[in-house]
Amino acid sequence: MEHEITLVVNGAARRVRVPARRLLSDCLRHDLGLTGTHVGCEHGVCGCCTVLLDGEPVRSCLTFAVSVDGREITTVEGLAGPGGMSPVQRAFGECHALQCGFCTPGFLCTVTALLRDNPSPTEEEVVEGISGNLCRCTGYQNIVKAVHRAAELIAEEGR
Amino acid sequence: MKPPPFEYHAPRDLDEALRILAGVRGKVLAGGQSLIPMLNMRLAAPAHLVDITRVASLDALERTREGVRVGAAVTHARAEREGGHPLLTRALRLVAHPVIRNRGTVVGSLVHADPAAELPAVLAVLGGSVRLARWDGARGQVRDVPAHEFFVGPMESAAGPDELAVSAFFPALDERTGHAFHEVARRHGDYALAGVCAVVTLGEDGGVAAARVACVGVGPAPVVADLTGAGAGDWALAAAALSRRVEPEDDIHATAAYRRHLVAVLAERALKEAAGLAERASKEAAGGA
Ligand SMILES: Cc1cc2nc3c(=O)[nH]c(=O)nc-3n(C[C@H](O)[C@H](O)[C@H](O)COP(=O)(O)OP(=O)(O)OC[C@H]3O[C@@H](n4cnc5c(N)ncnc54)[C@H](O)[C@@H]3O)c2cc1C
Ligand code: FES
Ligand code: FES
């Protein structure tokens, strides 16, 4: 049986028909064409598919689209503002915190929520905060640097 | 790696949820953080899923002097944020990653009954209980199952196929009591290779009035032991004796011998820390009186 649901994705209401078994990750990518959300493991381990659900980071591969009918979702495509890339996105570029970029959408969503809840995290809090996201390229050093840099940018820009 | 097809139900109240569970062969879907990986890997293929996250009455967290009652829709993240039970809060920080905890539920972790999971050990060491409900044809029937009867085996709890776990009760710690939870995992946020949760209570005279531990990852269910008289105040001795009592198994992550070693080390750490905190709590109680 198919279900008619409405998701508010990056600020816009989107209606879609999905079978109950449609993962939110696949709904975003296949039904809505938002391929910025990446899918690695589909069992919650890699963190690539992390999106914000009503502002909180969740695994879109461990969420059924029907379960979040009516709720707000922010994907990597929705992180930039009208003035361009968000501070977290700019910090990742500046600090060379990505190489192939496969893991990056998940890190960006996770870190955006992390810094909103904790604007000046310690080294330990940063490492714990990103411990659920795997990156096979960078060795994490520059990702950790980028999180601190993003915190600075957010503080400087007062947003 | 996509879930098999199923029929989805999203009841709005508890009776409706119980009626559906009584009428179909299905499973409860709470946070989905264990069930959806199992569906994605095709380790489970239920014909019906009953999503309980829209049942408002299950989203309740009640704190009383006796303890904390956590409703079935309460996420790990919310229980951690709202606190109310220091040992539960501490153990929650060891469960997976923050992002998983944003959807996973406390009660779901108990019903899932993974032998390496932290929360079953907390419920077991505290002597808590799980409240189960089922539809008897006319109304919902409720029973409370104590922790020692609830965890039946690996990934197996006492909840029947037509039963819904509505809440879990974590009894408050006594006065002059300290607690600790130590574990070793390959990576932060992974299931532990072994872990030990300890609760120590001191008497008015400063002697050990009660000492209980629950171990995870070293048996089919949490291994609970009363160490009140053990080791005559020597926690290292008590921990070593405990490690000879557990029966861990070899698997791809660690050998049985290594797990046994971990139990000795972690139990000593946990007991010492819990006893130290109990001493501090005793002093505060005496100072405040
Ligand atoms: C990467 C990763 C790492 C993890 N690491 C850990 C860890 O270190 N420690 C740990 O403890 N857990 C860990 N988990 C599991 C996680 O904590 C799960 O969220 C939890 O075990 C299950 O809770 P849930 O609400 O998601 O349940 P679900 O996945 O929705 O359900 C799990 C099972 O319980 C049943 N169930 C759930 N709620 C009820 C209910 N109210 N009544 C009857 N049946 C019910 C379901 O039918 C299903 O069989 C990890 C998960 C992932 C993906
Ligand atoms: S694809 Fe979701 S966590 Fe790996
Ligand atoms: S940049 Fe390649 S996986 Fe992280």
Short mmCIF file of C-alpha atoms and ligand atoms in Angstrom, two decimals:
data_model
loop_
_atom_site.label_atom_id
_atom_site.label_comp_id
_atom_site.label_asym_id
_atom_site.label_seq_id
_atom_site.Cartn_x
_atom_site.Cartn_y
_atom_site.Cartn_z
CA MET A 1 0.00 0.00 0.00
CA GLU A 2 1.21 3.48 -0.85
CA HIS A 3 0.99 6.42 1.53
CA GLU A 4 0.53 10.06 0.59
CA ILE A 5 2.77 12.14 2.85
CA THR A 6 3.96 15.73 3.14
CA LEU A 7 7.50 16.56 4.15
CA VAL A 8 8.70 20.12 4.68
CA VAL A 9 12.12 19.83 3.09
CA ASN A 10 14.48 22.79 3.32
CA GLY A 11 11.52 25.06 3.96
CA ALA A 12 9.27 23.86 1.10
CA ALA A 13 6.30 21.53 1.56
CA ARG A 14 6.68 18.48 -0.71
CA ARG A 15 3.94 15.90 -1.26
CA VAL A 16 5.00 12.40 -2.22
CA ARG A 17 3.46 8.94 -2.57
CA VAL A 18 5.66 6.29 -1.03
CA PRO A 19 5.37 2.67 0.01
CA ALA A 20 5.69 2.19 3.79
CA ARG A 21 9.09 0.60 3.40
CA ARG A 22 10.62 3.71 1.74
CA LEU A 23 13.58 4.88 3.80
CA LEU A 24 13.76 8.63 4.32
CA SER A 25 17.19 8.57 2.63
CA ASP A 26 15.71 7.00 -0.52
CA CYS A 27 12.68 9.28 -0.42
CA LEU A 28 14.95 12.32 -0.40
CA ARG A 29 17.24 11.00 -3.11
CA HIS A 30 14.88 9.17 -5.46
CA ASP A 31 11.45 10.71 -4.93
CA LEU A 32 12.57 14.29 -4.31
CA GLY A 33 15.80 14.32 -6.34
CA LEU A 34 17.89 15.62 -3.46
CA THR A 35 21.01 13.55 -3.99
CA GLY A 36 23.13 15.59 -1.59
CA THR A 37 22.22 13.14 1.17
CA HIS A 38 24.57 10.20 0.72
CA VAL A 39 24.00 6.58 1.57
CA GLY A 40 26.87 4.39 2.70
CA CYS A 41 26.01 1.47 4.94
CA GLU A 42 22.23 1.58 5.44
CA HIS A 43 22.55 0.31 8.97
CA GLY A 44 23.36 3.39 10.99
CA VAL A 45 27.12 3.04 11.23
CA CYS A 46 28.69 5.48 8.75
CA GLY A 47 26.67 8.66 9.30
CA CYS A 48 26.72 9.77 5.61
CA CYS A 49 22.93 9.92 5.49
CA THR A 50 22.53 12.21 8.52
CA VAL A 51 19.89 14.92 8.03
CA LEU A 52 18.14 17.29 10.45
CA LEU A 53 14.63 16.29 11.54
CA ASP A 54 12.93 19.24 13.22
CA GLY A 55 16.48 20.50 13.75
CA GLU A 56 17.88 17.33 15.35
CA PRO A 57 20.37 15.16 13.48
CA VAL A 58 19.06 11.68 12.65
CA ARG A 59 20.03 8.81 10.38
CA SER A 60 17.78 9.06 7.32
CA CYS A 61 18.62 5.40 6.50
CA LEU A 62 17.09 4.34 9.86
CA THR A 63 13.90 6.35 9.47
CA PHE A 64 10.85 5.51 7.35
CA ALA A 65 9.50 8.42 5.33
CA VAL A 66 5.93 7.60 6.48
CA SER A 67 7.01 7.91 10.12
CA VAL A 68 7.98 11.56 9.65
CA ASP A 69 4.91 12.68 7.69
CA GLY A 70 4.32 16.38 8.36
CA ARG A 71 7.72 17.10 9.84
CA GLU A 72 10.57 19.40 8.83
CA ILE A 73 13.71 18.08 7.26
CA THR A 74 16.90 19.94 6.45
CA THR A 75 19.37 18.29 4.09
CA VAL A 76 22.80 19.49 3.03
CA GLU A 77 21.09 21.36 0.17
CA GLY A 78 19.30 23.49 2.76
CA LEU A 79 22.27 24.53 4.88
CA ALA A 80 23.35 27.50 2.75
CA GLY A 81 21.53 30.79 3.37
CA PRO A 82 20.59 33.53 0.91
CA GLY A 83 24.05 35.02 1.45
CA GLY A 84 25.84 31.84 0.36
CA MET A 85 27.46 28.91 2.12
CA SER A 86 26.90 28.55 5.87
CA PRO A 87 29.80 29.13 8.28
CA VAL A 88 30.14 25.35 8.78
CA GLN A 89 30.33 24.79 5.02
CA ARG A 90 32.91 27.57 4.59
CA ALA A 91 35.02 26.26 7.47
CA PHE A 92 35.09 22.79 5.91
CA GLY A 93 36.35 24.29 2.63
CA GLU A 94 38.86 26.57 4.32
CA CYS A 95 40.35 23.82 6.51
CA HIS A 96 40.50 21.19 3.76
CA ALA A 97 38.13 19.00 5.78
CA LEU A 98 37.01 16.98 2.76
CA GLN A 99 38.68 15.03 0.02
CA CYS A 100 36.28 12.79 -1.92
CA GLY A 101 33.34 14.46 -0.18
CA PHE A 102 31.25 11.33 0.27
CA CYS A 103 31.01 11.73 4.04
CA THR A 104 30.69 15.53 3.95
CA PRO A 105 26.89 16.02 3.86
CA GLY A 106 26.54 13.92 7.01
CA PHE A 107 29.32 15.78 8.79
CA LEU A 108 27.88 19.17 7.80
CA CYS A 109 24.42 18.32 9.18
CA THR A 110 25.85 16.79 12.36
CA VAL A 111 28.19 19.72 13.01
CA THR A 112 25.52 22.36 12.24
CA ALA A 113 23.38 20.92 15.06
CA LEU A 114 26.39 20.38 17.34
CA LEU A 115 27.45 24.04 17.18
CA ARG A 116 23.91 25.30 17.57
CA ASP A 117 23.60 23.37 20.86
CA ASN A 118 27.18 24.02 21.98
CA PRO A 119 28.68 27.12 20.32
CA SER A 120 32.20 26.67 21.74
CA PRO A 121 32.87 22.96 22.18
CA THR A 122 36.09 21.60 23.69
CA GLU A 123 38.35 19.31 21.68
CA GLU A 124 36.80 16.32 23.47
CA GLU A 125 33.25 17.49 22.77
CA VAL A 126 34.08 17.91 19.09
CA VAL A 127 35.55 14.42 18.84
CA GLU A 128 32.59 12.90 20.68
CA GLY A 129 30.17 14.96 18.59
CA ILE A 130 31.50 13.60 15.29
CA SER A 131 32.26 10.08 16.55
CA GLY A 132 29.20 8.70 14.77
CA ASN A 133 30.45 9.81 11.33
CA LEU A 134 33.07 7.90 9.37
CA CYS A 135 35.50 9.47 6.90
CA ARG A 136 37.85 7.23 4.96
CA CYS A 137 39.92 10.04 3.40
CA THR A 138 40.88 12.89 5.67
CA GLY A 139 42.10 11.22 8.84
CA TYR A 140 39.70 13.52 10.77
CA GLN A 141 42.36 16.08 11.82
CA ASN A 142 41.13 18.71 9.42
CA ILE A 143 37.51 17.94 10.18
CA VAL A 144 38.16 18.64 13.86
CA LYS A 145 39.94 21.87 12.87
CA ALA A 146 37.01 22.84 10.68
CA VAL A 147 34.55 22.41 13.56
CA HIS A 148 36.58 24.80 15.72
CA ARG A 149 36.94 27.22 12.78
CA ALA A 150 33.19 27.10 12.16
CA ALA A 151 32.60 27.95 15.82
CA GLU A 152 34.84 31.00 15.36
CA LEU A 153 33.06 32.08 12.20
CA ILE A 154 29.66 31.75 13.84
CA ALA A 155 30.83 33.79 16.84
CA GLU A 156 32.37 36.49 14.59
CA GLU A 157 29.34 36.75 12.39
CA GLY A 158 26.97 36.70 15.33
CA ARG A 159 24.59 34.11 13.93
CA MET B 1 19.78 -3.64 1.49
CA LYS B 2 16.22 -2.33 1.46
CA PRO B 3 13.55 -3.35 3.94
CA PRO B 4 11.02 -5.96 2.79
CA PRO B 5 7.44 -4.71 2.25
CA PHE B 6 5.14 -4.44 5.25
CA GLU B 7 1.88 -2.83 6.19
CA TYR B 8 2.30 0.29 8.30
CA HIS B 9 0.03 1.28 11.20
CA ALA B 10 0.28 4.57 13.07
CA PRO B 11 -2.20 4.39 15.96
CA ARG B 12 -2.97 7.56 17.91
CA ASP B 13 -3.86 5.99 21.23
CA LEU B 14 -2.79 3.03 23.31
CA ASP B 15 -5.98 0.97 23.00
CA GLU B 16 -5.84 1.25 19.23
CA ALA B 17 -2.19 0.13 19.26
CA LEU B 18 -3.04 -2.87 21.45
CA ARG B 19 -6.01 -3.84 19.27
CA ILE B 20 -3.85 -3.79 16.14
CA LEU B 21 -1.13 -5.87 17.82
CA ALA B 22 -3.75 -8.40 18.93
CA GLY B 23 -5.16 -8.68 15.43
CA VAL B 24 -2.08 -8.98 13.20
CA ARG B 25 1.25 -10.76 13.17
CA GLY B 26 3.50 -7.78 13.49
CA LYS B 27 6.11 -5.92 15.42
CA VAL B 28 6.25 -2.66 17.32
CA LEU B 29 8.28 0.11 15.67
CA ALA B 30 9.67 2.58 18.22
CA GLY B 31 12.84 4.53 17.33
CA GLY B 32 13.73 1.97 14.67
CA GLN B 33 17.43 2.19 15.49
CA SER B 34 17.71 -1.58 15.92
CA LEU B 35 14.67 -2.78 13.99
CA ILE B 36 15.33 -0.87 10.75
CA PRO B 37 18.94 -2.15 10.45
CA MET B 38 17.51 -5.66 10.90
CA LEU B 39 14.93 -5.02 8.17
CA ASN B 40 17.53 -3.46 5.88
CA MET B 41 19.72 -6.53 6.31
CA ARG B 42 16.67 -8.76 5.87
CA LEU B 43 17.17 -10.38 9.25
CA ALA B 44 13.51 -9.68 10.01
CA ALA B 45 10.46 -9.52 7.74
CA PRO B 46 7.35 -8.71 9.78
CA ALA B 47 4.14 -8.38 7.74
CA HIS B 48 2.94 -5.44 9.88
CA LEU B 49 4.69 -2.66 11.77
CA VAL B 50 2.91 -0.71 14.49
CA ASP B 51 4.58 2.70 14.89
CA ILE B 52 4.02 3.83 18.49
CA THR B 53 5.71 7.22 18.24
CA ARG B 54 2.40 9.03 17.65
CA VAL B 55 0.77 7.66 20.83
CA ALA B 56 0.98 10.76 23.01
CA SER B 57 0.39 8.92 26.31
CA LEU B 58 3.57 6.90 25.76
CA ASP B 59 5.71 10.04 25.51
CA ALA B 60 5.76 10.62 29.27
CA LEU B 61 8.64 10.72 31.73
CA GLU B 62 7.51 10.75 35.37
CA ARG B 63 9.84 11.44 38.25
CA THR B 64 8.84 10.61 41.81
CA ARG B 65 10.72 9.95 45.06
CA GLU B 66 10.50 6.24 44.30
CA GLY B 67 12.13 6.48 40.89
CA VAL B 68 11.67 7.34 37.24
CA ARG B 69 9.03 5.87 34.93
CA VAL B 70 9.97 6.20 31.26
CA GLY B 71 7.23 5.87 28.64
CA ALA B 72 7.79 3.81 25.50
CA ALA B 73 8.04 6.78 23.13
CA VAL B 74 10.65 8.65 25.20
CA THR B 75 13.92 8.82 23.29
CA HIS B 76 17.35 8.23 24.77
CA ALA B 77 18.15 11.90 24.06
CA ARG B 78 15.14 13.16 26.01
CA ALA B 79 15.77 10.86 28.98
CA GLU B 80 19.39 11.99 29.02
CA ARG B 81 18.43 15.69 28.81
CA GLU B 82 15.72 15.57 31.46
CA GLY B 83 17.75 13.37 33.79
CA GLY B 84 16.01 12.30 36.96
CA HIS B 85 18.12 9.22 37.54
CA PRO B 86 21.90 9.64 37.74
CA LEU B 87 22.78 6.05 36.83
CA LEU B 88 20.37 5.98 33.88
CA THR B 89 21.74 9.32 32.62
CA ARG B 90 25.29 8.04 32.88
CA ALA B 91 24.53 4.80 31.06
CA LEU B 92 22.65 6.64 28.29
CA ARG B 93 25.85 8.47 27.33
CA LEU B 94 27.38 5.07 26.56
CA VAL B 95 24.54 4.02 24.25
CA ALA B 96 25.56 4.42 20.59
CA HIS B 97 26.12 7.96 19.26
CA PRO B 98 24.15 11.12 20.02
CA VAL B 99 22.52 10.97 16.57
CA ILE B 100 21.22 7.42 17.20
CA ARG B 101 20.00 8.53 20.64
CA ASN B 102 17.88 11.24 19.02
CA ARG B 103 15.54 8.48 17.79
CA GLY B 104 16.25 5.36 19.84
CA THR B 105 14.01 4.80 22.86
CA VAL B 106 14.84 3.65 26.39
CA VAL B 107 12.08 1.03 26.37
CA GLY B 108 13.08 -0.13 22.87
CA SER B 109 16.59 -0.84 24.17
CA LEU B 110 15.11 -2.96 26.96
CA VAL B 111 12.76 -4.98 24.74
CA HIS B 112 15.48 -5.45 22.11
CA ALA B 113 17.55 -7.08 24.91
CA ASP B 114 20.91 -7.09 23.19
CA PRO B 115 23.30 -8.89 25.58
CA ALA B 116 25.83 -6.06 25.16
CA ALA B 117 23.34 -3.22 25.69
CA GLU B 118 23.78 -0.92 28.67
CA LEU B 119 20.20 -0.14 29.70
CA PRO B 120 19.14 -3.73 30.51
CA ALA B 121 22.06 -3.84 32.97
CA VAL B 122 20.88 -0.63 34.61
CA LEU B 123 17.33 -1.94 34.98
CA ALA B 124 18.68 -5.25 36.32
CA VAL B 125 21.11 -3.80 38.86
CA LEU B 126 18.42 -1.46 40.21
CA GLY B 127 15.77 -4.20 40.35
CA GLY B 128 13.44 -2.22 38.09
CA SER B 129 10.56 -3.49 35.97
CA VAL B 130 8.86 -3.22 32.60
CA ARG B 131 5.11 -2.65 32.25
CA LEU B 132 3.55 -4.72 29.44
CA ALA B 133 0.05 -4.30 28.02
CA ARG B 134 -2.08 -6.46 25.73
CA TRP B 135 -5.63 -6.42 24.39
CA ASP B 136 -7.78 -9.15 25.92
CA GLY B 137 -10.68 -8.66 23.48
CA ALA B 138 -12.45 -5.99 25.51
CA ARG B 139 -9.77 -3.87 27.16
CA GLY B 140 -6.04 -3.45 27.73
CA GLN B 141 -4.55 -5.71 30.39
CA VAL B 142 -1.37 -4.63 32.14
CA ARG B 143 1.32 -6.60 33.93
CA ASP B 144 4.61 -5.51 35.53
CA VAL B 145 7.55 -7.81 34.89
CA PRO B 146 10.61 -7.48 37.16
CA ALA B 147 13.96 -7.12 35.41
CA HIS B 148 15.21 -10.55 36.48
CA GLU B 149 12.28 -12.18 34.66
CA PHE B 150 12.23 -9.75 31.74
CA PHE B 151 15.60 -10.52 30.13
CA VAL B 152 15.11 -14.09 28.96
CA GLY B 153 18.08 -14.54 26.61
CA PRO B 154 20.04 -12.89 23.80
CA MET B 155 17.65 -10.53 21.93
CA GLU B 156 14.77 -12.09 23.83
CA SER B 157 12.57 -10.45 26.41
CA ALA B 158 9.45 -11.60 28.23
CA ALA B 159 7.25 -9.38 26.01
CA GLY B 160 4.90 -11.60 23.99
CA PRO B 161 4.21 -10.98 20.27
CA ASP B 162 0.90 -9.24 21.02
CA GLU B 163 2.30 -7.26 23.96
CA LEU B 164 3.39 -3.64 24.02
CA ALA B 165 5.88 -2.43 26.60
CA VAL B 166 4.25 0.80 27.76
CA SER B 167 6.91 1.96 30.21
CA ALA B 168 9.89 0.98 32.33
CA PHE B 169 10.45 1.85 35.97
CA PHE B 170 13.95 2.63 37.27
CA PRO B 171 13.90 2.69 41.11
CA ALA B 172 15.68 5.66 42.73
CA LEU B 173 19.03 5.12 44.41
CA ASP B 174 18.98 4.86 48.21
CA GLU B 175 20.69 7.40 50.45
CA ARG B 176 24.45 7.00 50.95
CA THR B 177 24.66 5.31 47.56
CA GLY B 178 27.12 5.65 44.72
CA HIS B 179 27.03 4.25 41.20
CA ALA B 180 29.31 3.77 38.20
CA PHE B 181 29.28 2.24 34.73
CA HIS B 182 32.51 1.30 32.99
CA GLU B 183 32.88 -0.44 29.64
CA VAL B 184 35.37 -1.14 26.88
CA ALA B 185 34.31 -0.81 23.25
CA ARG B 186 36.39 -0.91 20.08
CA ARG B 187 35.23 2.57 19.15
CA HIS B 188 33.33 5.14 21.17
CA GLY B 189 29.61 4.50 20.61
CA ASP B 190 29.96 0.88 19.55
CA TYR B 191 28.39 -1.93 21.52
CA ALA B 192 30.77 -2.78 24.38
CA LEU B 193 32.98 -5.89 24.43
CA ALA B 194 32.22 -5.97 28.14
CA GLY B 195 30.85 -3.55 30.70
CA VAL B 196 30.09 -3.41 34.41
CA CYS B 197 27.54 -1.30 36.20
CA ALA B 198 27.88 -1.06 40.00
CA VAL B 199 25.75 0.32 42.84
CA VAL B 200 27.21 0.54 46.36
CA THR B 201 25.33 1.64 49.51
CA LEU B 202 27.05 2.39 52.81
CA GLY B 203 25.45 1.91 56.25
CA GLU B 204 25.25 4.54 59.01
CA ASP B 205 28.50 3.13 60.40
CA GLY B 206 30.32 3.56 57.08
CA GLY B 207 30.45 -0.19 56.33
CA VAL B 208 29.20 -1.61 53.04
CA ALA B 209 25.45 -2.19 53.41
CA ALA B 210 24.90 -3.36 49.81
CA ALA B 211 26.97 -3.82 46.67
CA ARG B 212 25.44 -5.02 43.41
CA VAL B 213 26.81 -5.24 39.90
CA ALA B 214 25.41 -6.11 36.49
CA CYS B 215 27.75 -7.14 33.66
CA VAL B 216 27.04 -6.81 29.94
CA GLY B 217 28.55 -8.61 26.96
CA VAL B 218 29.51 -11.67 28.99
CA GLY B 219 26.32 -13.73 29.02
CA PRO B 220 23.00 -14.17 27.22
CA ALA B 221 21.45 -11.45 29.41
CA PRO B 222 22.80 -9.02 32.04
CA VAL B 223 24.68 -10.98 34.71
CA VAL B 224 23.67 -9.60 38.10
CA ALA B 225 25.70 -10.37 41.22
CA ASP B 226 25.33 -9.36 44.85
CA LEU B 227 28.84 -8.59 46.13
CA THR B 228 27.79 -7.21 49.51
CA GLY B 229 30.02 -9.49 51.60
CA ALA B 230 32.51 -10.33 48.87
CA GLY B 231 36.22 -9.57 49.23
CA ALA B 232 35.73 -8.18 52.76
CA GLY B 233 36.00 -4.61 51.51
CA ASP B 234 38.75 -5.44 49.00
CA TRP B 235 37.13 -4.54 45.69
CA ALA B 236 39.93 -6.05 43.60
CA LEU B 237 39.33 -9.41 45.26
CA ALA B 238 35.56 -9.13 44.82
CA ALA B 239 36.02 -8.21 41.14
CA ALA B 240 38.37 -11.14 40.53
CA ALA B 241 35.87 -13.55 42.11
CA LEU B 242 33.11 -12.08 39.92
CA SER B 243 35.18 -12.56 36.76
CA ARG B 244 35.47 -16.29 37.53
CA ARG B 245 31.69 -16.53 37.78
CA VAL B 246 30.78 -15.07 34.38
CA GLU B 247 30.70 -17.27 31.29
CA PRO B 248 31.60 -15.15 28.26
CA GLU B 249 31.96 -16.58 24.76
CA ASP B 250 34.47 -16.10 21.95
CA ASP B 251 33.36 -14.14 18.92
CA ILE B 252 34.95 -12.12 16.13
CA HIS B 253 35.33 -9.10 18.42
CA ALA B 254 37.10 -10.67 21.41
CA THR B 255 37.99 -13.98 23.03
CA ALA B 256 36.21 -15.28 26.11
CA ALA B 257 39.44 -14.98 28.12
CA TYR B 258 39.84 -11.32 27.20
CA ARG B 259 36.23 -10.59 28.17
CA ARG B 260 36.75 -12.32 31.51
CA HIS B 261 39.84 -10.18 32.08
CA LEU B 262 37.82 -7.05 31.23
CA VAL B 263 35.15 -7.98 33.78
CA ALA B 264 37.77 -8.14 36.54
CA VAL B 265 39.30 -4.79 35.58
CA LEU B 266 36.02 -2.97 34.92
CA ALA B 267 34.29 -4.35 38.03
CA GLU B 268 37.13 -3.17 40.24
CA ARG B 269 36.99 0.31 38.67
CA ALA B 270 33.22 0.51 38.89
CA LEU B 271 33.03 -0.76 42.48
CA LYS B 272 35.77 1.59 43.67
CA GLU B 273 34.18 4.58 42.02
CA ALA B 274 30.71 3.70 43.29
CA ALA B 275 32.05 3.18 46.84
CA GLY B 276 33.88 6.53 46.68
CA LEU B 277 30.72 8.32 45.55
CA ALA B 278 28.73 6.56 48.29
CA GLU B 279 31.22 7.83 50.85
CA ARG B 280 30.84 11.36 49.54
CA ALA B 281 27.05 11.05 49.58
CA SER B 282 27.21 9.80 53.20
CA LYS B 283 29.30 12.80 54.25
CA GLU B 284 26.91 15.18 52.53
CA ALA B 285 23.95 13.48 54.20
CA ALA B 286 25.66 13.74 57.61
CA GLY B 287 26.67 17.37 56.97
CA GLY B 288 23.18 18.30 55.86
CA ALA B 289 21.50 16.66 58.86
C1 LIG C 1 25.35 2.34 14.96
C2 LIG C 1 24.56 1.88 16.14
C3 LIG C 1 25.20 1.68 17.35
C4 LIG C 1 24.49 1.25 18.47
N1 LIG C 1 25.16 1.11 19.65
C5 LIG C 1 24.47 0.74 20.76
C6 LIG C 1 25.12 0.62 22.02
O1 LIG C 1 26.33 0.86 22.16
N2 LIG C 1 24.37 0.22 23.08
C7 LIG C 1 23.03 -0.03 22.97
O2 LIG C 1 22.40 -0.38 23.96
N3 LIG C 1 22.39 0.09 21.80
C8 LIG C 1 23.08 0.47 20.70
N4 LIG C 1 22.39 0.58 19.50
C9 LIG C 1 20.94 0.25 19.43
C10 LIG C 1 20.08 1.46 19.77
O3 LIG C 1 20.30 1.84 21.10
C11 LIG C 1 18.56 1.19 19.57
O4 LIG C 1 17.97 2.42 19.47
C12 LIG C 1 17.83 0.45 20.66
O5 LIG C 1 18.42 -0.78 20.91
C13 LIG C 1 16.39 0.11 20.27
O6 LIG C 1 15.54 1.17 20.51
P1 LIG C 1 14.51 1.67 19.39
O7 LIG C 1 13.56 2.58 20.05
O8 LIG C 1 15.27 2.22 18.26
O9 LIG C 1 13.75 0.32 19.03
P2 LIG C 1 13.31 -0.32 17.62
O10 LIG C 1 14.49 -0.46 16.73
O11 LIG C 1 12.13 0.41 17.10
O12 LIG C 1 12.86 -1.74 18.14
C14 LIG C 1 13.78 -2.72 18.59
C15 LIG C 1 13.02 -4.01 18.95
O13 LIG C 1 12.23 -3.83 20.12
C16 LIG C 1 10.84 -3.96 19.84
N5 LIG C 1 10.18 -2.87 20.56
C17 LIG C 1 10.60 -1.57 20.65
N6 LIG C 1 9.79 -0.88 21.47
C18 LIG C 1 8.85 -1.74 21.91
C19 LIG C 1 7.73 -1.61 22.79
N7 LIG C 1 7.45 -0.45 23.40
N8 LIG C 1 6.97 -2.71 23.05
C20 LIG C 1 7.26 -3.90 22.45
N9 LIG C 1 8.29 -4.07 21.60
C21 LIG C 1 9.08 -3.01 21.33
C22 LIG C 1 10.71 -3.87 18.33
O14 LIG C 1 9.61 -4.60 17.87
C23 LIG C 1 12.03 -4.46 17.87
O15 LIG C 1 11.98 -5.85 17.91
C24 LIG C 1 23.09 1.00 18.37
C25 LIG C 1 22.44 1.19 17.14
C26 LIG C 1 23.16 1.62 16.03
C27 LIG C 1 22.43 1.80 14.74
S1 FES C 2 23.90 5.15 5.32
FE1 FES C 2 22.90 5.77 7.09
S2 FES C 2 24.41 5.57 8.58
FE2 FES C 2 25.40 4.72 6.85
S1 FES C 3 36.22 12.95 2.41
FE1 FES C 3 36.18 10.97 1.54
S2 FES C 3 35.12 9.86 3.07
FE2 FES C 3 35.41 11.73 4.02
#
